[in-house]
PDB file of C-alpha atoms and ligand atoms in Angstrom:
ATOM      1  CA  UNK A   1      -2.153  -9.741   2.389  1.00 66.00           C
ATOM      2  CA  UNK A   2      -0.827 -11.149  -0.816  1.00 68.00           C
ATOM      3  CA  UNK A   3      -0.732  -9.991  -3.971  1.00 72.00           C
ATOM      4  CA  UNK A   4      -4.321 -10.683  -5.074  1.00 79.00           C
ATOM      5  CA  UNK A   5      -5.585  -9.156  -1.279  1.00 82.00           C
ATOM      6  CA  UNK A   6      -3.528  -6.333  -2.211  1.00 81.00           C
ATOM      7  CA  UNK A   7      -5.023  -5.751  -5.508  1.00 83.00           C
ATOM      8  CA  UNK A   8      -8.448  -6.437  -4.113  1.00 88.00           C
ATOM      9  CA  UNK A   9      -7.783  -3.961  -1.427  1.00 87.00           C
ATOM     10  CA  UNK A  10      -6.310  -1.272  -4.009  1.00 91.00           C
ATOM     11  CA  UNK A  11      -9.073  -1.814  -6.664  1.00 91.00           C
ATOM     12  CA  UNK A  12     -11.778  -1.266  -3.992  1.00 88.00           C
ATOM     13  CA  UNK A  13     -12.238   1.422  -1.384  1.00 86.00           C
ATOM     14  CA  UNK A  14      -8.182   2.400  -1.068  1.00 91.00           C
ATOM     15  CA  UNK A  15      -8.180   3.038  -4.900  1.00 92.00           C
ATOM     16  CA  UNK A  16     -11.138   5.695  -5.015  1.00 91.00           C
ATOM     17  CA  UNK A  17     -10.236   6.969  -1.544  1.00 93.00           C
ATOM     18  CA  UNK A  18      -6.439   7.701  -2.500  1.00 95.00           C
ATOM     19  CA  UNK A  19      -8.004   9.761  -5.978  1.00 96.00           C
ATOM     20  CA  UNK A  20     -10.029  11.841  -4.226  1.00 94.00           C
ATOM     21  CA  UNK A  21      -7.097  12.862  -1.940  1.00 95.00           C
ATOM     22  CA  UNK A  22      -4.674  12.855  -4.341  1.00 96.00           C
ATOM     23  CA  UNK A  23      -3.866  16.409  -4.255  1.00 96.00           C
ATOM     24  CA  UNK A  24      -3.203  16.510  -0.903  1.00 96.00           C
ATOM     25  CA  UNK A  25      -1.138  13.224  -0.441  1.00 97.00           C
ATOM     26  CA  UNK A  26       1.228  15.377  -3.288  1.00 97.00           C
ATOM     27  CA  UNK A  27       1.490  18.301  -1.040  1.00 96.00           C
ATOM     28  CA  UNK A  28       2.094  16.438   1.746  1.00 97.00           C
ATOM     29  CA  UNK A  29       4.939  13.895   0.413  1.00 98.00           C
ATOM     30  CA  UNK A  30       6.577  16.684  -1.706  1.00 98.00           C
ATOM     31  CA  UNK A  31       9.474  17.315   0.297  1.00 98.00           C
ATOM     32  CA  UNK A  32      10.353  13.889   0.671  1.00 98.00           C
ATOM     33  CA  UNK A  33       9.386  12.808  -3.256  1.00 98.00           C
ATOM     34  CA  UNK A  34      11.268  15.677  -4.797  1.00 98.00           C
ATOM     35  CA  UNK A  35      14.618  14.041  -3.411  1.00 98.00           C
ATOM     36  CA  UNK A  36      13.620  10.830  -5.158  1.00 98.00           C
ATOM     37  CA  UNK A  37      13.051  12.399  -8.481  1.00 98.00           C
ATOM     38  CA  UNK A  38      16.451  13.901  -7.662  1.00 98.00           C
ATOM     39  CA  UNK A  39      17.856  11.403  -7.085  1.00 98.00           C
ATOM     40  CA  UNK A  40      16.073   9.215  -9.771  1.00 98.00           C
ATOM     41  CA  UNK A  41      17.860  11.631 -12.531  1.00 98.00           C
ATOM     42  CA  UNK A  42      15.372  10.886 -15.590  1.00 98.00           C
ATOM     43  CA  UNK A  43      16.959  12.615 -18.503  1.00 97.00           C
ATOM     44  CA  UNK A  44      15.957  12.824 -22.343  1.00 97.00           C
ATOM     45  CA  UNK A  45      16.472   9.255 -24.285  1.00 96.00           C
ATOM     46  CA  UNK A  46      16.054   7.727 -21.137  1.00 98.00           C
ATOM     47  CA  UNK A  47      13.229   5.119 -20.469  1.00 98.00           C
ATOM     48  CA  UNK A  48      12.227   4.693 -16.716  1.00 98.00           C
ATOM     49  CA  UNK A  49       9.325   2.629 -14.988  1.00 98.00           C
ATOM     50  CA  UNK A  50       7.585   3.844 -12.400  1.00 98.00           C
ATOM     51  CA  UNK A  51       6.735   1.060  -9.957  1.00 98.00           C
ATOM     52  CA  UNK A  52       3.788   1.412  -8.400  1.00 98.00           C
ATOM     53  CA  UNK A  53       3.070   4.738  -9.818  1.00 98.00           C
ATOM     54  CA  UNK A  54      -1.001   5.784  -8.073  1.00 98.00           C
ATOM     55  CA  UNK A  55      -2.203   8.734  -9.783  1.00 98.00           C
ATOM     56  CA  UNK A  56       0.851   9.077 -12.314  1.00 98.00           C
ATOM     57  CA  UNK A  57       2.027  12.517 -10.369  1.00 98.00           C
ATOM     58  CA  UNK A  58       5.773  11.361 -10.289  1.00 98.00           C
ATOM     59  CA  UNK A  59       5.327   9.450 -13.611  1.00 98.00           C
ATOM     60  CA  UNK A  60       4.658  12.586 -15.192  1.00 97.00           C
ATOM     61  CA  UNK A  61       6.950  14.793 -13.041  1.00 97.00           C
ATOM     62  CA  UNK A  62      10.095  12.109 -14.502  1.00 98.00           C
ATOM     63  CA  UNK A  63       8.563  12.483 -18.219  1.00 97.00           C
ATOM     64  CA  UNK A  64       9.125  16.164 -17.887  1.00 95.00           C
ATOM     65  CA  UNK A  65      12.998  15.438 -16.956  1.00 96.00           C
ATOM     66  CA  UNK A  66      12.649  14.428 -20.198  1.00 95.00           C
ATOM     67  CA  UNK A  67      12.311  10.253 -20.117  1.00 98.00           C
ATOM     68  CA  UNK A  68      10.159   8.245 -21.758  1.00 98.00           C
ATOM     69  CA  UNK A  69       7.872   7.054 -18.717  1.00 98.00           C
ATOM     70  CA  UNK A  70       5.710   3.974 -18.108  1.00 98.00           C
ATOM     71  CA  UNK A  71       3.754   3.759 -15.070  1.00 98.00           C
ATOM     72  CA  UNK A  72       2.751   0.353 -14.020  1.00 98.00           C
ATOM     73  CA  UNK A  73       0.035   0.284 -11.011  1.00 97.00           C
ATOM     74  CA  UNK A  74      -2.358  -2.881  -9.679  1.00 96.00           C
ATOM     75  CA  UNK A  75      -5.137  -0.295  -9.213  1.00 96.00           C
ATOM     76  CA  UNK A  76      -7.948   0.531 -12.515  1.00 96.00           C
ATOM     77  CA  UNK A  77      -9.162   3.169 -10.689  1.00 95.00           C
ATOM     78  CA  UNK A  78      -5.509   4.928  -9.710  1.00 97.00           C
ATOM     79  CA  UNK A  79      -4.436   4.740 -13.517  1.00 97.00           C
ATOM     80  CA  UNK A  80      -8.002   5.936 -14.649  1.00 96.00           C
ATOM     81  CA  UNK A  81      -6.948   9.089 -13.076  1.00 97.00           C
ATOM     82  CA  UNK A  82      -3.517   9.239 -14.375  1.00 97.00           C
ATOM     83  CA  UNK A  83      -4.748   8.920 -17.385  1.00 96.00           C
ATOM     84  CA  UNK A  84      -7.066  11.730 -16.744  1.00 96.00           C
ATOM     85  CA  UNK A  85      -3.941  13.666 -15.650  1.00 95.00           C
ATOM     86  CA  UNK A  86      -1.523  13.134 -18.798  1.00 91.00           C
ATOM     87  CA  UNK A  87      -1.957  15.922 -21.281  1.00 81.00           C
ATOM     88  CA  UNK A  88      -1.574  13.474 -24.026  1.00 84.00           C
ATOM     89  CA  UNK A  89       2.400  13.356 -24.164  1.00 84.00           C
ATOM     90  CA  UNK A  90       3.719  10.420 -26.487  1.00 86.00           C
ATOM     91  CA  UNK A  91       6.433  10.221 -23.578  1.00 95.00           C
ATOM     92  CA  UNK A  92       4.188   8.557 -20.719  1.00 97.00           C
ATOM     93  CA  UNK A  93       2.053   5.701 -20.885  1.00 97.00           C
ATOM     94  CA  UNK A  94       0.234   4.246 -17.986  1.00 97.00           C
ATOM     95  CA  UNK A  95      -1.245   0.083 -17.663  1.00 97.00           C
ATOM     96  CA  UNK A  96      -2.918  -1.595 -14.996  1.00 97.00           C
ATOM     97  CA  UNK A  97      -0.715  -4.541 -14.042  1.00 96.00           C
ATOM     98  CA  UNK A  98       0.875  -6.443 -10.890  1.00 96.00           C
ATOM     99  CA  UNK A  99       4.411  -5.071 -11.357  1.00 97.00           C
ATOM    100  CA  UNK A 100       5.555  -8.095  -9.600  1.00 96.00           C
ATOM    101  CA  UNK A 101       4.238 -10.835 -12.437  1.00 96.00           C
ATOM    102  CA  UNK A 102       4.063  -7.829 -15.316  1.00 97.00           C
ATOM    103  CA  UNK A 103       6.125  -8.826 -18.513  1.00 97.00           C
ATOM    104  CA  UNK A 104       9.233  -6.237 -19.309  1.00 98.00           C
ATOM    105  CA  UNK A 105      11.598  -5.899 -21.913  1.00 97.00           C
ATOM    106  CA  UNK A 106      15.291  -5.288 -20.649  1.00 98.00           C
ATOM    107  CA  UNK A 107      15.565  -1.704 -21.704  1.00 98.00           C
ATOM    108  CA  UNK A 108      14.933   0.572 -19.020  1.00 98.00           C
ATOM    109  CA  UNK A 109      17.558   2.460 -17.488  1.00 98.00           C
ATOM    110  CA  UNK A 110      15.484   3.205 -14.341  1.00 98.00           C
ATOM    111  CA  UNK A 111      12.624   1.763 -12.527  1.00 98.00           C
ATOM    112  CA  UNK A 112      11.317   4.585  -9.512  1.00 98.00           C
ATOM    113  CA  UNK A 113       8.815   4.402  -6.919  1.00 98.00           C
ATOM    114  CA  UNK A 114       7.165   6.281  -4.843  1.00 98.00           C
ATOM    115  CA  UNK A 115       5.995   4.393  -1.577  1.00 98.00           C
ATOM    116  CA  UNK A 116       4.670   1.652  -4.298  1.00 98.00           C
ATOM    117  CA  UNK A 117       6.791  -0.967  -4.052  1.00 97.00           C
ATOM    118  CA  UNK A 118       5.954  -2.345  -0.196  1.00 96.00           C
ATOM    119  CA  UNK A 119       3.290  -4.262  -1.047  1.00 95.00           C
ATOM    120  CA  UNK A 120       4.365  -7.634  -2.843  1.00 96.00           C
ATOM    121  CA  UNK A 121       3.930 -10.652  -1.002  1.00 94.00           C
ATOM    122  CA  UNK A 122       7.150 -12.012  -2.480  1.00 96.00           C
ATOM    123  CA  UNK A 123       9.351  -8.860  -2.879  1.00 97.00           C
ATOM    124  CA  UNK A 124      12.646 -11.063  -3.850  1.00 98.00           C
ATOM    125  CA  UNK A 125      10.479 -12.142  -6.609  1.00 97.00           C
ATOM    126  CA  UNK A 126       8.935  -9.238  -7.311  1.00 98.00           C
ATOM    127  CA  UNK A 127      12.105  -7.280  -7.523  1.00 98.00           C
ATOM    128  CA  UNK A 128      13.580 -10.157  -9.650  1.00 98.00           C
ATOM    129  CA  UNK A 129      10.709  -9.334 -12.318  1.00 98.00           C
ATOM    130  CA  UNK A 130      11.139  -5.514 -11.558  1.00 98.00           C
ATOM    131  CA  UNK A 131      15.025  -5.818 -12.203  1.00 98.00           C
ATOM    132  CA  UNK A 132      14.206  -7.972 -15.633  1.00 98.00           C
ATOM    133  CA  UNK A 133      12.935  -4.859 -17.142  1.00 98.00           C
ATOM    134  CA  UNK A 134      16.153  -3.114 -16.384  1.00 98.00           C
ATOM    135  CA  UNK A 135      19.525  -2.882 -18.956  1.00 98.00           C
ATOM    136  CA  UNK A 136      22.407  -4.830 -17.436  1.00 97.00           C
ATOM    137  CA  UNK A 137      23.430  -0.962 -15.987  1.00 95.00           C
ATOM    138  CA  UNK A 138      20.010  -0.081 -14.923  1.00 98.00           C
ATOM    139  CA  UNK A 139      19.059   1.344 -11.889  1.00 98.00           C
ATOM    140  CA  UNK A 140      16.819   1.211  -8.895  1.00 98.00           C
ATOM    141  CA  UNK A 141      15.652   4.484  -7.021  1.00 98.00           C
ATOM    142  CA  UNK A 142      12.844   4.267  -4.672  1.00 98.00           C
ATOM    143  CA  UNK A 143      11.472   5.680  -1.591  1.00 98.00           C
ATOM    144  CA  UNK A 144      10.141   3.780   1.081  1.00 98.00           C
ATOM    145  CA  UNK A 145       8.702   4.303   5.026  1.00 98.00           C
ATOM    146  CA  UNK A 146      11.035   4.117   8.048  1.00 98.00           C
ATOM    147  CA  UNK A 147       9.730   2.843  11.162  1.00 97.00           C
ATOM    148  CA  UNK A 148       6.279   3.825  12.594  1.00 95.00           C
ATOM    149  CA  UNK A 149       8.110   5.631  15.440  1.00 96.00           C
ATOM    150  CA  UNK A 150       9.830   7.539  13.293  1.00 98.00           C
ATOM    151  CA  UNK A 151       7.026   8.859  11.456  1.00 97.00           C
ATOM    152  CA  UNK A 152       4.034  10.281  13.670  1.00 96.00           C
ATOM    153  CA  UNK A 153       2.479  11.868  10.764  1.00 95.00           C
ATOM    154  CA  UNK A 154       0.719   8.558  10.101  1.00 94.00           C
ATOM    155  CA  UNK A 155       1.284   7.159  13.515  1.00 94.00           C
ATOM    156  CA  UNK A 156       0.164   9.249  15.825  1.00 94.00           C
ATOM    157  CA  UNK A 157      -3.368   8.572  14.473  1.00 92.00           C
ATOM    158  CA  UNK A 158      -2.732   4.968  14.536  1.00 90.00           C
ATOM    159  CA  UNK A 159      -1.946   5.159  18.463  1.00 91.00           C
ATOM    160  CA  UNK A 160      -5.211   7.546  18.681  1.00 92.00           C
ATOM    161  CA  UNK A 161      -7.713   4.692  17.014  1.00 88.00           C
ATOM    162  CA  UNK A 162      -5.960   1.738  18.710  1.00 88.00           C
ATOM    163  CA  UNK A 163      -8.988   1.292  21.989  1.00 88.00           C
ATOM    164  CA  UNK A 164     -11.711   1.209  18.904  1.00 84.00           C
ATOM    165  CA  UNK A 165      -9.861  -1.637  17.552  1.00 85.00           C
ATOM    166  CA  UNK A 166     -11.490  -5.291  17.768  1.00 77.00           C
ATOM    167  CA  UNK A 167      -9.480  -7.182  20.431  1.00 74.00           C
ATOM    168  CA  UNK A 168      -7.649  -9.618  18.872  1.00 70.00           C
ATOM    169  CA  UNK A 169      -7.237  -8.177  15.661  1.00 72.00           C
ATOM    170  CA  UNK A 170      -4.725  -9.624  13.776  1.00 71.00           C
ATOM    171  CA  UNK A 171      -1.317  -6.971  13.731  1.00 79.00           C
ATOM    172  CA  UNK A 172       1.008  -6.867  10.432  1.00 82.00           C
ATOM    173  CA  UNK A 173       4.563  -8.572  11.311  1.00 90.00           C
ATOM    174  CA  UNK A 174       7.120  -5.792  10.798  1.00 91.00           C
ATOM    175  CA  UNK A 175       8.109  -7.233   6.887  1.00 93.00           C
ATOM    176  CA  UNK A 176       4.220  -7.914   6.109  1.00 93.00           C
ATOM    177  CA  UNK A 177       3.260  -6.384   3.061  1.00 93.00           C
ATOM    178  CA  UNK A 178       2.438  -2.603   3.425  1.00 93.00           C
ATOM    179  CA  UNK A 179       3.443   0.830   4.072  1.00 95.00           C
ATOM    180  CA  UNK A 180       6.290  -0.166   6.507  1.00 96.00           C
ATOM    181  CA  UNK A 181       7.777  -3.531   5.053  1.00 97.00           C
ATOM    182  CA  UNK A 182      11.055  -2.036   4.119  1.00 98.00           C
ATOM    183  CA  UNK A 183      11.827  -0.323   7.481  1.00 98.00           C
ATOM    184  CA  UNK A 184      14.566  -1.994   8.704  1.00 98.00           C
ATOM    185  CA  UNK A 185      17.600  -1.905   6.691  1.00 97.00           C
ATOM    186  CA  UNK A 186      18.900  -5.008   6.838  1.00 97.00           C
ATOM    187  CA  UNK A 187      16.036  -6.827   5.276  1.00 98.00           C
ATOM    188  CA  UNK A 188      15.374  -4.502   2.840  1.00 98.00           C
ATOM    189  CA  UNK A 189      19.426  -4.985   1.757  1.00 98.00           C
ATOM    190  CA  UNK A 190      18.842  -8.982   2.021  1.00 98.00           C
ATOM    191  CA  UNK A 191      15.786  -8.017  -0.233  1.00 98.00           C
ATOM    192  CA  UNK A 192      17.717  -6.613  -2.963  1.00 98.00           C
ATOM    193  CA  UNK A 193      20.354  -8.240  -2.992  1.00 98.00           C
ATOM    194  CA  UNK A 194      18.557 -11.943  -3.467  1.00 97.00           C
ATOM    195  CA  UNK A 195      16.650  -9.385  -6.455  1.00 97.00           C
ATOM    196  CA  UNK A 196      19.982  -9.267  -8.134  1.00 97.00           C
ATOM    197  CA  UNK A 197      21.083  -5.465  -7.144  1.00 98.00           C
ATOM    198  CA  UNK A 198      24.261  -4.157  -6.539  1.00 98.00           C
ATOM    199  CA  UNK A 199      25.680  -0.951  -5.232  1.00 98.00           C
ATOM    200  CA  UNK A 200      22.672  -0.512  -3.031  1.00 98.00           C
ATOM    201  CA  UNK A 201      22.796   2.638  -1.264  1.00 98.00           C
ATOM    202  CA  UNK A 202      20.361   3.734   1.262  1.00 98.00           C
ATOM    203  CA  UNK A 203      19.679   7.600   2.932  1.00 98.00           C
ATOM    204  CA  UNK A 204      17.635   8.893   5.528  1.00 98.00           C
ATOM    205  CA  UNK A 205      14.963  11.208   4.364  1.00 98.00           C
ATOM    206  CA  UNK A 206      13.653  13.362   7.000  1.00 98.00           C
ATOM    207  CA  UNK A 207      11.095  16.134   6.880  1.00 98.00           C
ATOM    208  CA  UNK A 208       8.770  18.362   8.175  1.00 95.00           C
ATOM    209  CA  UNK A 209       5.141  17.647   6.428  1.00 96.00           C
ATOM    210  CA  UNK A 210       1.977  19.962   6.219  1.00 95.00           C
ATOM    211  CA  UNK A 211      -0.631  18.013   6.960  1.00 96.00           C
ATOM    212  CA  UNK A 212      -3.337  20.446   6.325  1.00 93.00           C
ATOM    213  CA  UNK A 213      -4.148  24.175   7.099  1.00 93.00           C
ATOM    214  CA  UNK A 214      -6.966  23.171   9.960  1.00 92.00           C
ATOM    215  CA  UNK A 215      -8.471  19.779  11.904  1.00 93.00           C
ATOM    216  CA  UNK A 216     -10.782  19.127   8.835  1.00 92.00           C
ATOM    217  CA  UNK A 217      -8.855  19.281   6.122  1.00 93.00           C
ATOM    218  CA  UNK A 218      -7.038  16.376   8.229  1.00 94.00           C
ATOM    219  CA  UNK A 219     -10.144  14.708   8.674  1.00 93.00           C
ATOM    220  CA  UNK A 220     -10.726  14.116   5.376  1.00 92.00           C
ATOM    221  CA  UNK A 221      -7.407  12.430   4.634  1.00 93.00           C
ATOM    222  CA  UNK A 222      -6.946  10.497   8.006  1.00 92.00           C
ATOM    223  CA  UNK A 223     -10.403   9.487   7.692  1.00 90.00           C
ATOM    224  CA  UNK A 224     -10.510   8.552   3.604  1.00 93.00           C
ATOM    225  CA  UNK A 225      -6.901   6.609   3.613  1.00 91.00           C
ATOM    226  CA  UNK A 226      -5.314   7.026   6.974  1.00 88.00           C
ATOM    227  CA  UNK A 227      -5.701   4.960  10.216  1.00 86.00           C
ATOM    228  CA  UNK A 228      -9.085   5.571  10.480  1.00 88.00           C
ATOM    229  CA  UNK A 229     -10.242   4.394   7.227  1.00 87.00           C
ATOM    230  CA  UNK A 230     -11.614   1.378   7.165  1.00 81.00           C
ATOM    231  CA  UNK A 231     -12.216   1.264  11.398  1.00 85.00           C
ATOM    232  CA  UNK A 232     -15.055   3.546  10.878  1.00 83.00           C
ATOM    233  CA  UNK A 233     -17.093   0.924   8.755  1.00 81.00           C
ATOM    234  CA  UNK A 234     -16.850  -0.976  11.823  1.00 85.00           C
ATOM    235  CA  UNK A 235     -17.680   1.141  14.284  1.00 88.00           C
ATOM    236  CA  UNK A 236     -21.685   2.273  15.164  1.00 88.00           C
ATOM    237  CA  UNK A 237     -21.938   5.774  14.707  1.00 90.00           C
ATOM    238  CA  UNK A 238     -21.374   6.704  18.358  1.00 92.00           C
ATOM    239  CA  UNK A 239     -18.046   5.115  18.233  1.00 91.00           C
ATOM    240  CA  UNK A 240     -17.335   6.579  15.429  1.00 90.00           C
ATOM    241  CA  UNK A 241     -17.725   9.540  16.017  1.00 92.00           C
ATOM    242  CA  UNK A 242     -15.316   9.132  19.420  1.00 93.00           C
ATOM    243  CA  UNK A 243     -12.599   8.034  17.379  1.00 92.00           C
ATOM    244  CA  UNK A 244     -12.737  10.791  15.220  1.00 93.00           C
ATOM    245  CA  UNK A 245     -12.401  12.745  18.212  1.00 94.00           C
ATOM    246  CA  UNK A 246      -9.607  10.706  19.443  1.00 94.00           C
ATOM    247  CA  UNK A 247      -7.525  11.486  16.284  1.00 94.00           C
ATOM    248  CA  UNK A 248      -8.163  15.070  16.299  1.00 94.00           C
ATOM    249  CA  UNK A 249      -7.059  14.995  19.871  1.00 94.00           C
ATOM    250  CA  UNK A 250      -4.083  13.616  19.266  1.00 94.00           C
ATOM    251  CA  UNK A 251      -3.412  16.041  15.950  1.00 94.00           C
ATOM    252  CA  UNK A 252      -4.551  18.962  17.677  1.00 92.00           C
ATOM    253  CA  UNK A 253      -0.850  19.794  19.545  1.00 88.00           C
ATOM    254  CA  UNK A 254      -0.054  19.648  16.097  1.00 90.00           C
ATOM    255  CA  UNK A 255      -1.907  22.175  15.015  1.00 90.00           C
ATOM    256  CA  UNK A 256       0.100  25.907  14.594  1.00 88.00           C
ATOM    257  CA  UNK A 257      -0.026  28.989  12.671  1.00 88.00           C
ATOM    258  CA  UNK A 258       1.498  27.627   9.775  1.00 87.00           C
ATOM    259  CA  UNK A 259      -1.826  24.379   9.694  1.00 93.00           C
ATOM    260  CA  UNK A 260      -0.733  21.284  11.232  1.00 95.00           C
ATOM    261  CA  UNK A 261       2.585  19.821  10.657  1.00 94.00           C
ATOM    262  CA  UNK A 262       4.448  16.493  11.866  1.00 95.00           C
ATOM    263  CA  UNK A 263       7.509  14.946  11.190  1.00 96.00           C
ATOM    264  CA  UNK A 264       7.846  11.952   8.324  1.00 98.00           C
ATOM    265  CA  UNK A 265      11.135   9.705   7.982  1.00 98.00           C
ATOM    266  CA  UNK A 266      11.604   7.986   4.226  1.00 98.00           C
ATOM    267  CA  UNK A 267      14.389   5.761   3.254  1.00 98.00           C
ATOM    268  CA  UNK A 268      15.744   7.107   0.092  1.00 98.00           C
ATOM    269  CA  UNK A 269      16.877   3.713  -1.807  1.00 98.00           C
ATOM    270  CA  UNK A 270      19.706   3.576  -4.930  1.00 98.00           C
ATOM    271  CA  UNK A 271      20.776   0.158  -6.599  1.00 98.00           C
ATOM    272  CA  UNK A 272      21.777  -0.952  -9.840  1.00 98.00           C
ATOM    273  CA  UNK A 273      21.716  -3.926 -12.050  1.00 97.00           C
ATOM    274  CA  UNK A 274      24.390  -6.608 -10.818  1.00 89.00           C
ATOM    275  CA  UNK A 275      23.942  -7.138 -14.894  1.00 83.00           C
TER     276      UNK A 275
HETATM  277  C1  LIG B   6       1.113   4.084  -1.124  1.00 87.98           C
HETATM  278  S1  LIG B   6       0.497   4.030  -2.760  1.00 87.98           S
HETATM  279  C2  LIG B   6       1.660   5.047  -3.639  1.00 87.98           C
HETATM  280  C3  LIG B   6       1.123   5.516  -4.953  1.00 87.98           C
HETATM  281  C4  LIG B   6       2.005   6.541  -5.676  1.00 87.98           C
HETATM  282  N1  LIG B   6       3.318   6.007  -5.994  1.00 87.98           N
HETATM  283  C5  LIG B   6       2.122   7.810  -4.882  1.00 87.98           C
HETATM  284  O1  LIG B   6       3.193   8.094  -4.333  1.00 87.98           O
HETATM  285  O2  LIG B   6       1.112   8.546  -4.783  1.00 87.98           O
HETATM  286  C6  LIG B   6       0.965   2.407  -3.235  1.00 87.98           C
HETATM  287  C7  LIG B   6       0.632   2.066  -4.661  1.00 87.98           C
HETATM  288  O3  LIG B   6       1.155   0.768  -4.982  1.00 87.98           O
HETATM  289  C8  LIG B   6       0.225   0.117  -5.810  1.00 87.98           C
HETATM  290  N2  LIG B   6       0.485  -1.336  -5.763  1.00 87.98           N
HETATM  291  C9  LIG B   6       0.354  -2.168  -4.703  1.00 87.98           C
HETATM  292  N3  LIG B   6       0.704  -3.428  -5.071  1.00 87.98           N
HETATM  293  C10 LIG B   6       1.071  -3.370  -6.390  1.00 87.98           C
HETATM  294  C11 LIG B   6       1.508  -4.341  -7.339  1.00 87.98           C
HETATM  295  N4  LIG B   6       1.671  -5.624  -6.999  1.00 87.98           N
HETATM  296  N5  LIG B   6       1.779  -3.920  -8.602  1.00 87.98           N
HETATM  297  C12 LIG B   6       1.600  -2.626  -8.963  1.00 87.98           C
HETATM  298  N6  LIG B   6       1.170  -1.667  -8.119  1.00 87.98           N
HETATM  299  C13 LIG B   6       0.915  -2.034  -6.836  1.00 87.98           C
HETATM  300  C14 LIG B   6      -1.122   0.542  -5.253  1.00 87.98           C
HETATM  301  O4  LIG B   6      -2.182   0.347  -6.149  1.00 87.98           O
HETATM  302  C15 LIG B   6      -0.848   2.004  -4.947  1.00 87.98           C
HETATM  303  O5  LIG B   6      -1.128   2.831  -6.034  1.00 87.98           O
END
């Protein structure tokens, strides 16, 4: 997908899907995103971007570290519900824009992001434009997926729907645009560094993540912006219905007294301005 696919794709079914399971995505991720906002380090007089920024949750969450926050995000109907979200603060603002193409002006000390920055179909560009928003000493903290394998949270239910899949449907190359792009270290260094960062410094993030106190509750998720989403449409009701089953199959070994609960593996990402 390119960048207009992407913004079709996140203006149409993904973008009121994600809102009305926004609440849980921010359970869910919160172990892993509070070590980004750690890391990130937003402090007062600071101005940060958030890249990417859905629903605004971390955009806010850095605005009350004290910085002066704009979050940038392809999706109307993502930043209609940040908008919703902000209490009014003078210190966030929120636009609709490709981040990649987006004008800046070169004084932010930080740009962040949350999962939101996999998606460009030119990412040395991209981050180029992303970087031009930055001061010569600005810096670069984001969070991004590891490998599929690594992260059965999301993949198990991707094994679980593939026999409902049309044969022959095309597969994502492993640096395609989307939630895995910037797996594999190497390209994501090769990525940055062509941007025009330095210093780039990259952690494992590894965590246990609640996916939801019972089968349903995962349903609705899995089934709104997960594997299944978008397969069902596809499907007659019969099949649909069996790969439904199929998921909750696969979840249900999952499932424990404390709701279900897989594992999730995030690259925790630090560069700065080469200046
Ligand atoms: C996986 S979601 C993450 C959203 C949010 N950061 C969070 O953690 O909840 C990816 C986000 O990237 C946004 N996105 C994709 N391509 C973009 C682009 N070119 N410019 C700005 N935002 C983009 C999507 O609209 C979506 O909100």
């Amino acid at each position: 997908m390119g960048n207009k696919e992407q913004g079709e794709f996140w203006n149409g079914r993904m973008g009121s899907a994600w809102v009305s399971v926004e609440d849980y995505i921010d359970r869910m991720l919160e172990p892993i995103s509070s070590e980004g906002i750690r890391l990130a380090a937003a402090k007062a007089g600071e101005r940060v971007l958030d890249i990417g920024c859905g629903c605004g949750t971390t955009s806010l969450q850095l605005a009350a570290d004290g910085a002066a926050v704009w979050g940038v995000d392809i999706s109307e109907n993502m930043i209609a519900r940040a908008n919703e979200k902000d209490p009014g603060s003078a210190a966030v603002r929120f636009s609709v824009a490709d981040a990649a193409v987006q004008k800046y002006t070169p004084d932010h000390d930080c740009a962040f992001s949350r999962f939101g920055i996999m998606f460009f179909d030119d990412p040395v560009v991209a981050f180029q434009n992303i970087r031009s928003g930055l001061k010569s000493d600005g810096r670069l903290v984001f969070l991004c997926w590891q490998a599929p394998a690594n992260n059965p949270w999301i993949a198990i239910a991707g094994q679980a729907v593939q026999p409902f899949m049309t044969e022959g449907a095309p597969q994502p190359g492993p640096t395609d645009p989307g939630p895995f792009a910037f797996a594999d270290l190497d390209y994501t260094r090769k990525i940055l560094v062509e941007g025009g960062f330095t210093d780039i410094n990259i952690d494992p993030v590894e965590r246990e993540i609640a996916l939801g106190s019972d089968l349903d509750e995962l349903m609705e998720f899995q089934s709104r912006v997960g594997p299944l989403s978008g397969l069902l449409d596809t499907l007659d009701e019969n099949t649909a219905q069996k790969a439904r089953q199929a998921v909750m199959d696969a979840f249900s070994q999952h499932l424990s007294d404390d709701g279900i609960v897989a594992s999730a593996a995030a690259w925790l990402v630090s560069a700065r301005n080469s200046g």
